[in-house]
Coordinates of C-alpha atoms and ligand atoms in Angstrom, one line a residue:
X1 CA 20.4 5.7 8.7
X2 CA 19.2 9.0 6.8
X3 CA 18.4 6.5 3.4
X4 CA 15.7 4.1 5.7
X5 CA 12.4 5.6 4.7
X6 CA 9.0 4.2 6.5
X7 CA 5.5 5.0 4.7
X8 CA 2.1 5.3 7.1
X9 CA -0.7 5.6 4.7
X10 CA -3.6 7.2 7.0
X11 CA -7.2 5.3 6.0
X12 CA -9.2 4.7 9.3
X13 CA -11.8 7.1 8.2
X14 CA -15.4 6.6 7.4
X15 CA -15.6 9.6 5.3
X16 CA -19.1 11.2 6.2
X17 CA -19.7 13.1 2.8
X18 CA -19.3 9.9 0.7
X19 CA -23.0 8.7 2.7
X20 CA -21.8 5.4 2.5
X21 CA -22.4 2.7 4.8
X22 CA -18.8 1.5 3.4
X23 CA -15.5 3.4 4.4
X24 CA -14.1 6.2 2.3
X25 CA -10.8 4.3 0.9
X26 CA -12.8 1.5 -0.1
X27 CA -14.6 2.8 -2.6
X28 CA -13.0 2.3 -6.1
X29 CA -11.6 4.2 -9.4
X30 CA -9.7 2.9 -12.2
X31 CA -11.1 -0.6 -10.8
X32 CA -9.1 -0.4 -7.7
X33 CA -10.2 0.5 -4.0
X34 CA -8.9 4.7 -3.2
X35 CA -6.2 2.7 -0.8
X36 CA -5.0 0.2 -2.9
X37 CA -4.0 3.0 -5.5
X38 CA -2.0 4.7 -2.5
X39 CA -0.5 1.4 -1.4
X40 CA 0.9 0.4 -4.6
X41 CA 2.4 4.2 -5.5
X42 CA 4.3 3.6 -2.1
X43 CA 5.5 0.4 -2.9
X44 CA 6.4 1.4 -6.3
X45 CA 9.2 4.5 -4.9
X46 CA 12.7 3.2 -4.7
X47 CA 12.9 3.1 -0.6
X48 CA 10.4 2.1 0.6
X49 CA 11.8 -0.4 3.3
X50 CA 8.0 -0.6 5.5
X51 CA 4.7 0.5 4.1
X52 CA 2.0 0.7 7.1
X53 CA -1.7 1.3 6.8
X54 CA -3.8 3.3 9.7
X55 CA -7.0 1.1 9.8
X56 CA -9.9 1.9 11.7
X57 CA -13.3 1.7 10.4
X58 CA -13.9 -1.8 8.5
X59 CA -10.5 -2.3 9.6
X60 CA -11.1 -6.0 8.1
X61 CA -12.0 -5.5 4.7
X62 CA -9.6 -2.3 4.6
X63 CA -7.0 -4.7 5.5
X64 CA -8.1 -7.5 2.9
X65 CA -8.5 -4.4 0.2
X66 CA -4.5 -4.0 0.1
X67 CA -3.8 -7.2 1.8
X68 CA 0.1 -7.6 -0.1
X69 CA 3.2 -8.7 1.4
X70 CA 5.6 -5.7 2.8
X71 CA 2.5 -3.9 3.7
X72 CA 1.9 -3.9 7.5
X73 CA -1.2 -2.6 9.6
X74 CA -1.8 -0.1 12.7
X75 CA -5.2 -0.1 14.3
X76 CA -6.6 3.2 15.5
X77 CA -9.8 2.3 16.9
X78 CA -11.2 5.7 17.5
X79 CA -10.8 8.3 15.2
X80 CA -9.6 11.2 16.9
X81 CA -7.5 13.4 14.3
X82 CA -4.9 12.7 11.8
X83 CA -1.9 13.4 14.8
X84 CA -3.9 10.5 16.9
X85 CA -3.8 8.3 13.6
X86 CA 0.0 8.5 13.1
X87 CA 0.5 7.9 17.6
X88 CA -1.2 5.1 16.9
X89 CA 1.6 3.2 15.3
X90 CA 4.2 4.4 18.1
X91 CA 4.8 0.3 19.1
X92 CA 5.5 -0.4 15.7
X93 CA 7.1 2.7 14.1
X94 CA 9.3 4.5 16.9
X95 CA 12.3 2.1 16.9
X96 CA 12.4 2.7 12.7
X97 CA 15.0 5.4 12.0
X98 CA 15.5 7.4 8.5
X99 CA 12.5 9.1 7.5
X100 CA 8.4 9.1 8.0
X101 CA 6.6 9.6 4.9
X102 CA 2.5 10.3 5.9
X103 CA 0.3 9.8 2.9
X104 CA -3.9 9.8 3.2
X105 CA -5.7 6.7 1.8
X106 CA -8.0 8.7 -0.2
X107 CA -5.5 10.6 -2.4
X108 CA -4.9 8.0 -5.2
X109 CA -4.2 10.2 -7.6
X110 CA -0.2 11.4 -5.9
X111 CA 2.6 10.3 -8.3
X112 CA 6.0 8.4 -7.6
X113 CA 7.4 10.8 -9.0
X114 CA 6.6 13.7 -6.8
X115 CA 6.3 11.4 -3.9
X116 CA 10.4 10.9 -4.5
X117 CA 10.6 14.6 -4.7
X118 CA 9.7 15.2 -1.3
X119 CA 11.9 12.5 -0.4
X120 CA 14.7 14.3 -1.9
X121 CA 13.8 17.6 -0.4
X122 CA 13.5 15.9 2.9
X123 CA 16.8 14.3 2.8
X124 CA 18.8 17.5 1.6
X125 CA 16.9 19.9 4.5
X126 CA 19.1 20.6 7.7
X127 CA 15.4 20.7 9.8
X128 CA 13.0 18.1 10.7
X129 CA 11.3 17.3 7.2
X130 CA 8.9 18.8 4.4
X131 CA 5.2 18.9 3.6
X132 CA 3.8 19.0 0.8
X133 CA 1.9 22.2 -0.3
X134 CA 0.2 23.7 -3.9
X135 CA -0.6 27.6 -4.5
X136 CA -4.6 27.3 -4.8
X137 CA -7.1 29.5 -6.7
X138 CA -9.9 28.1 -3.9
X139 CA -7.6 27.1 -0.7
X140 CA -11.3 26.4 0.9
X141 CA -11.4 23.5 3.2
X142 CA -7.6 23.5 3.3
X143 CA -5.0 23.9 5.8
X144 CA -2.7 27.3 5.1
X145 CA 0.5 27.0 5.5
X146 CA 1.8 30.3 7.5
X147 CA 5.3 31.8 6.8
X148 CA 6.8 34.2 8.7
X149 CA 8.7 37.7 7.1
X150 CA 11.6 35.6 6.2
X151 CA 9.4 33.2 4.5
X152 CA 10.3 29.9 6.1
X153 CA 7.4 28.3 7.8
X154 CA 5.5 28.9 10.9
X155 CA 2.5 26.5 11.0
X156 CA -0.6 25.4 9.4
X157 CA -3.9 26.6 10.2
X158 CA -7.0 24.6 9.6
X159 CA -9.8 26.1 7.7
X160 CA -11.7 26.4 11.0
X161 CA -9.2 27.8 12.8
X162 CA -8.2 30.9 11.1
X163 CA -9.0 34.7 10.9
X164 CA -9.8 36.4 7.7
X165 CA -6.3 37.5 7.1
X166 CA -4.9 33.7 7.8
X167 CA -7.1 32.2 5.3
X168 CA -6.8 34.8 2.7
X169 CA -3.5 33.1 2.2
X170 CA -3.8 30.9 -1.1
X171 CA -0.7 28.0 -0.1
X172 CA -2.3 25.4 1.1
X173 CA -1.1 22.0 3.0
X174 CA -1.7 18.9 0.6
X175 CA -1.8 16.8 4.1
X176 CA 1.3 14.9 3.0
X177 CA 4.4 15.1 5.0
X178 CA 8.2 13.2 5.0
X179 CA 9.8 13.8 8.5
X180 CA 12.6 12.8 10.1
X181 CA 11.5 10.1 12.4
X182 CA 13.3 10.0 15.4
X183 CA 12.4 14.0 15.6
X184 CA 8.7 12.8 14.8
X185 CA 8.6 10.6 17.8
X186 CA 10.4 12.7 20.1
X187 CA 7.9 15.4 19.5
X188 CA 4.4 14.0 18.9
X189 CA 3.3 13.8 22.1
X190 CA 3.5 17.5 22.3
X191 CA 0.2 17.9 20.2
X192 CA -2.4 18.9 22.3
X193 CA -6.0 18.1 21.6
X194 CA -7.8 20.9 19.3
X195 CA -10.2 22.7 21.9
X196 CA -12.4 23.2 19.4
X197 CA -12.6 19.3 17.5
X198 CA -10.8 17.8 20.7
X199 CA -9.2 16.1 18.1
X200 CA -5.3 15.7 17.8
X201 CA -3.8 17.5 14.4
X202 CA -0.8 16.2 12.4
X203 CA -0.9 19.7 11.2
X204 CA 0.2 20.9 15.1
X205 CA 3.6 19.3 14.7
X206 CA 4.9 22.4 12.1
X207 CA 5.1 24.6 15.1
X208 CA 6.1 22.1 17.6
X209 CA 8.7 21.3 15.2
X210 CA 9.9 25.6 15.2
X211 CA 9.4 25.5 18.7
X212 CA 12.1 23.0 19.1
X213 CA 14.0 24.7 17.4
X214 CA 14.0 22.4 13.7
X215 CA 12.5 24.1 10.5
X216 CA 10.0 22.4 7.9
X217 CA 9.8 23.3 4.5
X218 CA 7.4 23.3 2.2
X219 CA 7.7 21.4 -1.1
X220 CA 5.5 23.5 -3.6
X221 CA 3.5 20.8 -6.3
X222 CA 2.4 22.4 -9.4
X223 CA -0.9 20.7 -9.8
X224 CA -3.0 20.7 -6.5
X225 CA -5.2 18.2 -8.2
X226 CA -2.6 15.1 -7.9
X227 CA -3.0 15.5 -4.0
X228 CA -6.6 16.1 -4.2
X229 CA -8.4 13.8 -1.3
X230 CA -11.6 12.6 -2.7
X231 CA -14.4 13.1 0.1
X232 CA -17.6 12.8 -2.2
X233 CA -18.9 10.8 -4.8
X234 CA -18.8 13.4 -7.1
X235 CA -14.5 13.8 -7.0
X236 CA -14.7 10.3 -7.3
X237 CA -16.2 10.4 -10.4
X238 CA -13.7 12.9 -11.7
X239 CA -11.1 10.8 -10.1
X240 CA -12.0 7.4 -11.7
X241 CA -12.2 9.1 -15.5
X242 CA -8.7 10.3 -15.0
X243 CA -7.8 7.2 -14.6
X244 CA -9.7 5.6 -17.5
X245 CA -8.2 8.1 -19.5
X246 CA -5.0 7.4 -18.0
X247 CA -5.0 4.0 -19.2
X248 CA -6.4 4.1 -22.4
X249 CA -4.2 6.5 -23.4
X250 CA -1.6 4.1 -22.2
X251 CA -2.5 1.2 -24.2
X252 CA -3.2 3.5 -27.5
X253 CA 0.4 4.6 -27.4
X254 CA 1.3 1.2 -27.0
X255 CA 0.1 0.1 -30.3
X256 CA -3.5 -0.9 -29.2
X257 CA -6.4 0.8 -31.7
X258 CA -9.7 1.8 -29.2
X259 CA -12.6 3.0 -30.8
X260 CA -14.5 5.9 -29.3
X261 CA -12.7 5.5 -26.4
X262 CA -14.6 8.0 -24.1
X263 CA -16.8 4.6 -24.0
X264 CA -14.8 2.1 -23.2
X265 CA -13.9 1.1 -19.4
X266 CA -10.1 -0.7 -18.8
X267 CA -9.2 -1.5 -15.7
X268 CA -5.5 -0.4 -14.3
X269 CA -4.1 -4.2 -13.8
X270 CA -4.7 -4.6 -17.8
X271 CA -2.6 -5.8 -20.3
X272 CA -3.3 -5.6 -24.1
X273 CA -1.1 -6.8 -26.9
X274 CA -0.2 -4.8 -30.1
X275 CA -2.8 -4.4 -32.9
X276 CA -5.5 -5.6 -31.1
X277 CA -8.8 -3.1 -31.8
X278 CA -11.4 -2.9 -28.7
X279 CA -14.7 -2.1 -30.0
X280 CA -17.0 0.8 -28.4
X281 CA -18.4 0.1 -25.0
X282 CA -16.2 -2.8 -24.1
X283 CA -15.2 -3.6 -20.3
X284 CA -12.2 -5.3 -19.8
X285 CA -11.4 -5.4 -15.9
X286 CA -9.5 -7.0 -13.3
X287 CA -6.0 -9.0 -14.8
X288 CA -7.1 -9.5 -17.7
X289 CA -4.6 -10.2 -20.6
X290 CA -5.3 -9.9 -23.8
X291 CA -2.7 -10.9 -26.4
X292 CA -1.7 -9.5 -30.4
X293 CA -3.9 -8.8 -33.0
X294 CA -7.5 -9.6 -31.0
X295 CA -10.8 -7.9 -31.5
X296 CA -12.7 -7.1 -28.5
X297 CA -16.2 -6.5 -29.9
X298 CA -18.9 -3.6 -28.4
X299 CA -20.4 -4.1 -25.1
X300 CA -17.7 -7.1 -24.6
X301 CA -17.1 -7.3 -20.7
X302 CA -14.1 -9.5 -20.2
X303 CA -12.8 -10.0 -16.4
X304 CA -9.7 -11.4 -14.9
X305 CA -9.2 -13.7 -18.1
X306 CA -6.6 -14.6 -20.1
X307 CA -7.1 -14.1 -24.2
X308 CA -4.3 -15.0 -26.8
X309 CA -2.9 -13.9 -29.9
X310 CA -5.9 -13.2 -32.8
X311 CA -8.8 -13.8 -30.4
X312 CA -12.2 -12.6 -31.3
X313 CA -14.3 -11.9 -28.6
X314 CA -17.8 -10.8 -30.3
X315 CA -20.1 -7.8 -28.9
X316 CA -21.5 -8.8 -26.4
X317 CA -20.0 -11.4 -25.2
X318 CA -19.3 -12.1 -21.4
X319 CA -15.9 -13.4 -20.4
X320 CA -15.1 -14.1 -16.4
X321 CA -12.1 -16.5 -15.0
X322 CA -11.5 -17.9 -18.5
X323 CA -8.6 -18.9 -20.4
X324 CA -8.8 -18.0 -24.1
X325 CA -6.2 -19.6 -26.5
X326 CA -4.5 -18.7 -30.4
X327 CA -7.2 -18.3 -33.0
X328 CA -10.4 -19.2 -31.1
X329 CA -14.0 -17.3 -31.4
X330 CA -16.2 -16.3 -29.1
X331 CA -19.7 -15.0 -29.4
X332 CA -21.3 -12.3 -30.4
X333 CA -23.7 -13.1 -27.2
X334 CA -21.8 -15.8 -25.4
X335 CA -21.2 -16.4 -21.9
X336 CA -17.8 -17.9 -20.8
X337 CA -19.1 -17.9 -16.8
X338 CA -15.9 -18.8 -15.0
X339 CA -12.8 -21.5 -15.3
X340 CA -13.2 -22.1 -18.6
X341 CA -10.2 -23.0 -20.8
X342 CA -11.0 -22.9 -24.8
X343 CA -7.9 -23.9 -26.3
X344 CA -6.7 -22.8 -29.9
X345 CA -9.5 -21.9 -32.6
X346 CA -11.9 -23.3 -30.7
X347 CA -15.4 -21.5 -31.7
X348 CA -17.9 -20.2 -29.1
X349 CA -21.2 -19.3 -31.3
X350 CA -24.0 -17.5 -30.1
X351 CA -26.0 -17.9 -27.0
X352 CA -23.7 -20.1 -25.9
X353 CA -23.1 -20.8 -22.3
X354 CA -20.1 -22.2 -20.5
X355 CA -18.9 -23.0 -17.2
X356 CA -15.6 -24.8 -15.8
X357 CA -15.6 -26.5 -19.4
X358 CA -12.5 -27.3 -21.3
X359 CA -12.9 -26.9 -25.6
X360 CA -10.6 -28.8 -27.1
X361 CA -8.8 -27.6 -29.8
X362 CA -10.8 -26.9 -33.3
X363 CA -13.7 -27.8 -31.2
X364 CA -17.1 -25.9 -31.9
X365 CA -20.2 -24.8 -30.5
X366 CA -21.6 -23.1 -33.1
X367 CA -25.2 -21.8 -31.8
X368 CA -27.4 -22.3 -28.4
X369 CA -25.7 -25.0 -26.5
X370 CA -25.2 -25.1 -22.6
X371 CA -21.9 -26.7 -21.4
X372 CA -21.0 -27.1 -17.7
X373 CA -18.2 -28.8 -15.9
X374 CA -17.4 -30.4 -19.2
X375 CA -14.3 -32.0 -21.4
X376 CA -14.8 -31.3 -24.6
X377 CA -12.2 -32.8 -26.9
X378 CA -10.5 -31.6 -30.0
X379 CA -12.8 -31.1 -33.2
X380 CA -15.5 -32.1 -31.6
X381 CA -18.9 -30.3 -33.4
X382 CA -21.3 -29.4 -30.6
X383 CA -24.5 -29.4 -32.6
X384 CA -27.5 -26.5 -31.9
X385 CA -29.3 -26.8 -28.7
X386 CA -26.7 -29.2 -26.8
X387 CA -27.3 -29.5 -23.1
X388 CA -24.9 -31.3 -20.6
X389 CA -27.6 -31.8 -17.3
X390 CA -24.7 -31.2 -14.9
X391 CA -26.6 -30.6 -11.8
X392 CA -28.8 -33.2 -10.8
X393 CA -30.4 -31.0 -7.5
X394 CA -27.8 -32.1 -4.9
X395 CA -24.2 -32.3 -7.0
X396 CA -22.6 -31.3 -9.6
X397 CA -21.3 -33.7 -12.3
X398 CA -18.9 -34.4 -15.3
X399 CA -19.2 -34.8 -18.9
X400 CA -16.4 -35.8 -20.9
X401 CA -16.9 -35.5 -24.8
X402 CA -13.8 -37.7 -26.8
X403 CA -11.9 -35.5 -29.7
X404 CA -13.5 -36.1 -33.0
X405 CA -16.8 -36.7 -31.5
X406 CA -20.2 -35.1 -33.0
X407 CA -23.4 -34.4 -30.9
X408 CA -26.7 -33.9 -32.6
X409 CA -28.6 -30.7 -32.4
X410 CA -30.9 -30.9 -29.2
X411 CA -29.1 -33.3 -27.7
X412 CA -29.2 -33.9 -23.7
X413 CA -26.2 -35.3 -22.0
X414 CA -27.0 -36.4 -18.6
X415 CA -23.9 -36.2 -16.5
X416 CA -21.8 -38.4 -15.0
X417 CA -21.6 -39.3 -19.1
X418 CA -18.8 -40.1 -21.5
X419 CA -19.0 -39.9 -24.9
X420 CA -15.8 -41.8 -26.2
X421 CA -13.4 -40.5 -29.5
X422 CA -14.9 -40.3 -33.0
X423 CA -18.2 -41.1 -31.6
X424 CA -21.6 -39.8 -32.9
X425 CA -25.4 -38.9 -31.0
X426 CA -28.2 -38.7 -32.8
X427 CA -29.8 -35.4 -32.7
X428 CA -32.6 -35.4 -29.9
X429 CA -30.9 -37.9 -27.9
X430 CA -31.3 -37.9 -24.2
X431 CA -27.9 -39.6 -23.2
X432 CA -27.6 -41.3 -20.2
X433 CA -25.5 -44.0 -20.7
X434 CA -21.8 -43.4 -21.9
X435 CA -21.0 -44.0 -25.7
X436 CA -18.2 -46.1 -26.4
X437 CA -15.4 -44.5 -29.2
X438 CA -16.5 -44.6 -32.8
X439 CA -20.4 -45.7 -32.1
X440 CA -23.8 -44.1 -32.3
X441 CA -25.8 -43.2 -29.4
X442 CA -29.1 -42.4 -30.2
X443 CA -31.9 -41.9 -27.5
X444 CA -35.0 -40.7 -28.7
X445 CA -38.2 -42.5 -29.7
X446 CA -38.8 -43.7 -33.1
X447 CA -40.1 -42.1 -35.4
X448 CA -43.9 -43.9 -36.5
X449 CA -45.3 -42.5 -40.0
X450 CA -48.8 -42.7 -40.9
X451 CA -49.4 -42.5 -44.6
X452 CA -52.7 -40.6 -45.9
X453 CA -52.7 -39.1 -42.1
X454 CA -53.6 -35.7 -43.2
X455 CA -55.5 -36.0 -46.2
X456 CA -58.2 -38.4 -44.1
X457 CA -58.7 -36.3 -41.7
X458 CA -59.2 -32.7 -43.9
X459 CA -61.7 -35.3 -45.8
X460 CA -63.6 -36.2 -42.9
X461 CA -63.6 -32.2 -41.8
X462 CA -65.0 -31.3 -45.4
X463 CA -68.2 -33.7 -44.9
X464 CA -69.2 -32.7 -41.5
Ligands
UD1_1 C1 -6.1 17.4 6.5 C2 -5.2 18.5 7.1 C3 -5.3 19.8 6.3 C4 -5.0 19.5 4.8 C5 -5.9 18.4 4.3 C6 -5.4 18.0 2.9 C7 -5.2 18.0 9.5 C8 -5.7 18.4 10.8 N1 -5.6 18.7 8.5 O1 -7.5 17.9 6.7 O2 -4.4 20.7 6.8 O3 -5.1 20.7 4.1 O4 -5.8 17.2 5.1 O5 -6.3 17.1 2.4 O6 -4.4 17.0 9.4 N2 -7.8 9.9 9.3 C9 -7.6 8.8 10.1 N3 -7.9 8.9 11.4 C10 -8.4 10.0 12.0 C11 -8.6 11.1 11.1 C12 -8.3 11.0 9.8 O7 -7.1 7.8 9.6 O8 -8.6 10.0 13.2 C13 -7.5 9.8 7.9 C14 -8.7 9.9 7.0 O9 -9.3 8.6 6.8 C15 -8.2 10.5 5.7 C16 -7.0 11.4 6.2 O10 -6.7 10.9 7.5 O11 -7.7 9.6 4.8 C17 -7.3 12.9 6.3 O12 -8.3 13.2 7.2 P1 -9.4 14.3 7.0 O13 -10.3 14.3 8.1 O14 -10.0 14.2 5.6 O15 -8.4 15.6 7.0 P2 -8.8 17.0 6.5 O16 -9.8 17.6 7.3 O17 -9.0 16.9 5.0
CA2 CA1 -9.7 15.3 3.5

């Protein structure tokens, strides 16, 4: 039994001092919502057999933020104090024996590491469990944790609650608890509502804990900071350039060269291969993977996409849902909108435009060409100024574009169209009318040329 080890990560909080009409734990650094960090350190420890979230306002989206299988949900519909949080779980938590870990939703920052620790600690104590506490310069706005002359502890005192000489003390409670849990249950409903709040505090179960005769211990950290709970924008700031730092530094020990780094943003979730260089001011977010030997050029923003070996992605150049292959080019100044797939050494050239579009292989696009919900085949040259009319004001349609095929510059194609393999259109053609393999298209008006045009007419200027 003592090896079963339950997680209740506490995030039904609004969080008043973030003045946000959203909740606290949805708010994101490194590119991931405050819960979603705290989530995925608890699924990441070795035992963690349930992981349970306290939801309570914007219970949905909370819910769809860390939506992941082996995560489960309690609903506490009124907040009334951390102790009311964790009773709210009692129907699905009191029958779980081992251990009850309590984490806060808005501490991202905590480490498996030190999260084990406490496990450990927990496990090897002869009394009910452990918290977590730090020796602070500034306790303020902390719970103290209270030892008695033998220096095992007492109790925690809120910040509100204590006398001079109670808050002079500098250990204070990091909030985060592992307990044994069939003591937990046993005892909770011994916390009495704070006369003062009239709220029920998780804090309250130290002493009840002493009173029945079970110690807790107190698990020291070294750095306060990893437990720090962000509650304003400001510590979220601090919070999310951790974790930039975090990850670049990650990713540059891993063989990956970043230039001026302080500028560039990289979300958690991404993966860069070896020798690839990212340029100043680059975003690369989401699950993004970017292969070997790529350059990610400045002001690049490149989301949830997949890039391959020796990719150039030019400065700005904006990359979302797209698959890049081996060897192809896009940009500088190109827009890959979403579901595109540009297969090996294709070019993307600048100010081009794509959306659910396929490049075929070799294909190009050297400059100014808009390509929607399009097949483009292999080595096909896409002159300047190439439009496919995709939408005609009710649906969208296809255009399919045979390998080996060239389109003039300034050409139209009016979808549903198919321009067959090998084919050619005239540059200026509006094409409406699919062009079989290996024949010209051309749909423009001809050309009429009026000999001696210009010089008649500067004559007849001259006389009058
Ligand atoms: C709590 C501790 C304090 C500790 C501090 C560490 C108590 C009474 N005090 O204070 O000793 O030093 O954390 O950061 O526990 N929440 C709910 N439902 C509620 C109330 C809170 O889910 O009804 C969640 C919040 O969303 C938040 C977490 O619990 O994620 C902590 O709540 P908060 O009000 O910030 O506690 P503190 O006052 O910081
Ligand atoms: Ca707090």
């Amino acid at each position: 039994m003592q090896n079963r080890l339950t997680v209740v990560i506490l995030a039904a909080g609004l969080g008043t001092r973030m003045k946000s009409r959203k909740a606290k734990v949805l708010h994101r650094a490194g590119g991931k919502a405050l819960v979603g960090h705290v989530v995925d350190t608890a699924l990441a420890l070795t035992t963690p057999d349930r992981v349970f979230v306290v939801v309570g306002h914007q219970a949905d989206e909370v819910r769809r933020a860390v939506a992941t299988p082996g995560v489960g949900f309690i609903e506490q519909k009124e907040q009334k104090g951390t102790g009311h949080a964790v009773m709210c779980g009692r129907d699905a938590l009191a029958g779980l024996d081992g251990y009850l870990m309590i984490l806060y939703g808005d501490c991202p920052l905590l480490r498996v590491e030190t999260l084990e620790r406490l496990i450990d600690t927990a496990r090897r104590s002869e009394g009910a469990g452990v918290l977590m506490s730090a020796i602070m310069d500034d306790p303020y706005g902390y719970g103290r944790v209270m030892r008695n002359i033998h220096g095992r502890v007492d109790r925690v005192i809120e910040q509100k609650a204590g006398t001079p000489e109670e808050l002079a003390v500098r250990e204070a409670n990091m909030g985060i608890y592992c307990y044994r849990a069939d003591l937990f249950w046993k005892h909770v409903d011994e916390i009495q509502p704070n006369p003062a709040a009239n709220e029920y505090y998780l804090t309250d179960m130290v002493e009840i804990f002493n009173r029945a005769g079970s110690s807790v211990e107190a698990m020291q950290i070294a750095d306060p900071r990893e437990a720090l709970g962000i509650n304003t924008r400001v510590e979220l700031a601090e919070v999310d350039r951790l974790f930039r730092d975090r990850k670049l530094q990650e990713l540059m020990l891993a063989g990956v060269t970043i230039e001026k780094p302080e500028t560039v943003t990289i979300d958690g979730g991404v993966k860069i291969g070896m020798d690839t260089i990212v340029e100043p001011f680059a975003q690369i977010r989401g699950r993004t993977v970017i292969g070997e030997n790529c350059r990610i050029g400045s002001c690049a923003i490149i989301e949830d996409s997949e890039i391959g070996d020796e990719v150039e992605i030019g400065a700005f150049t904006i990359v979302g849902t797209s698959i890049v292959e081996r060897g192809a080019h896009a940009g500088p100044f190109a827009r890959l909108r979403m579901e595109n797939h540009v297969a090996e050494g294709a070019n993307i050239g600048n100010f081009d435009e794509l959306k659910k579009t396929r490049m075929g292989a070799g294909a190009k696009a050297n400059h100014l060409a808009y390509l929607g919900d399009s097949q483009i085949g292999a080595k096909v040259n896409i002159g300047a100024g190439t439009i496919t009319c995709n939408y005609d004001g009710f649906a969208k349609h296809p255009t399919r574009v045979g390998d080996g095929a060239f389109i003039g510059s300034n050409s139209t194609l009016v979808a549903p169209v198919e321009v067959g393999d090998g084919a050619y259109v005239g540059a200026g053609s509006v094409i409406t009318t699919s062009v079989p393999a290996d024949s010209l298209g051309l749909g423009r008006a001809h050309q009429v040329v009026k000999e001696d045009w210009a010089k008649k007419r500067r004559a007849l200027h001259k006389k009058s």
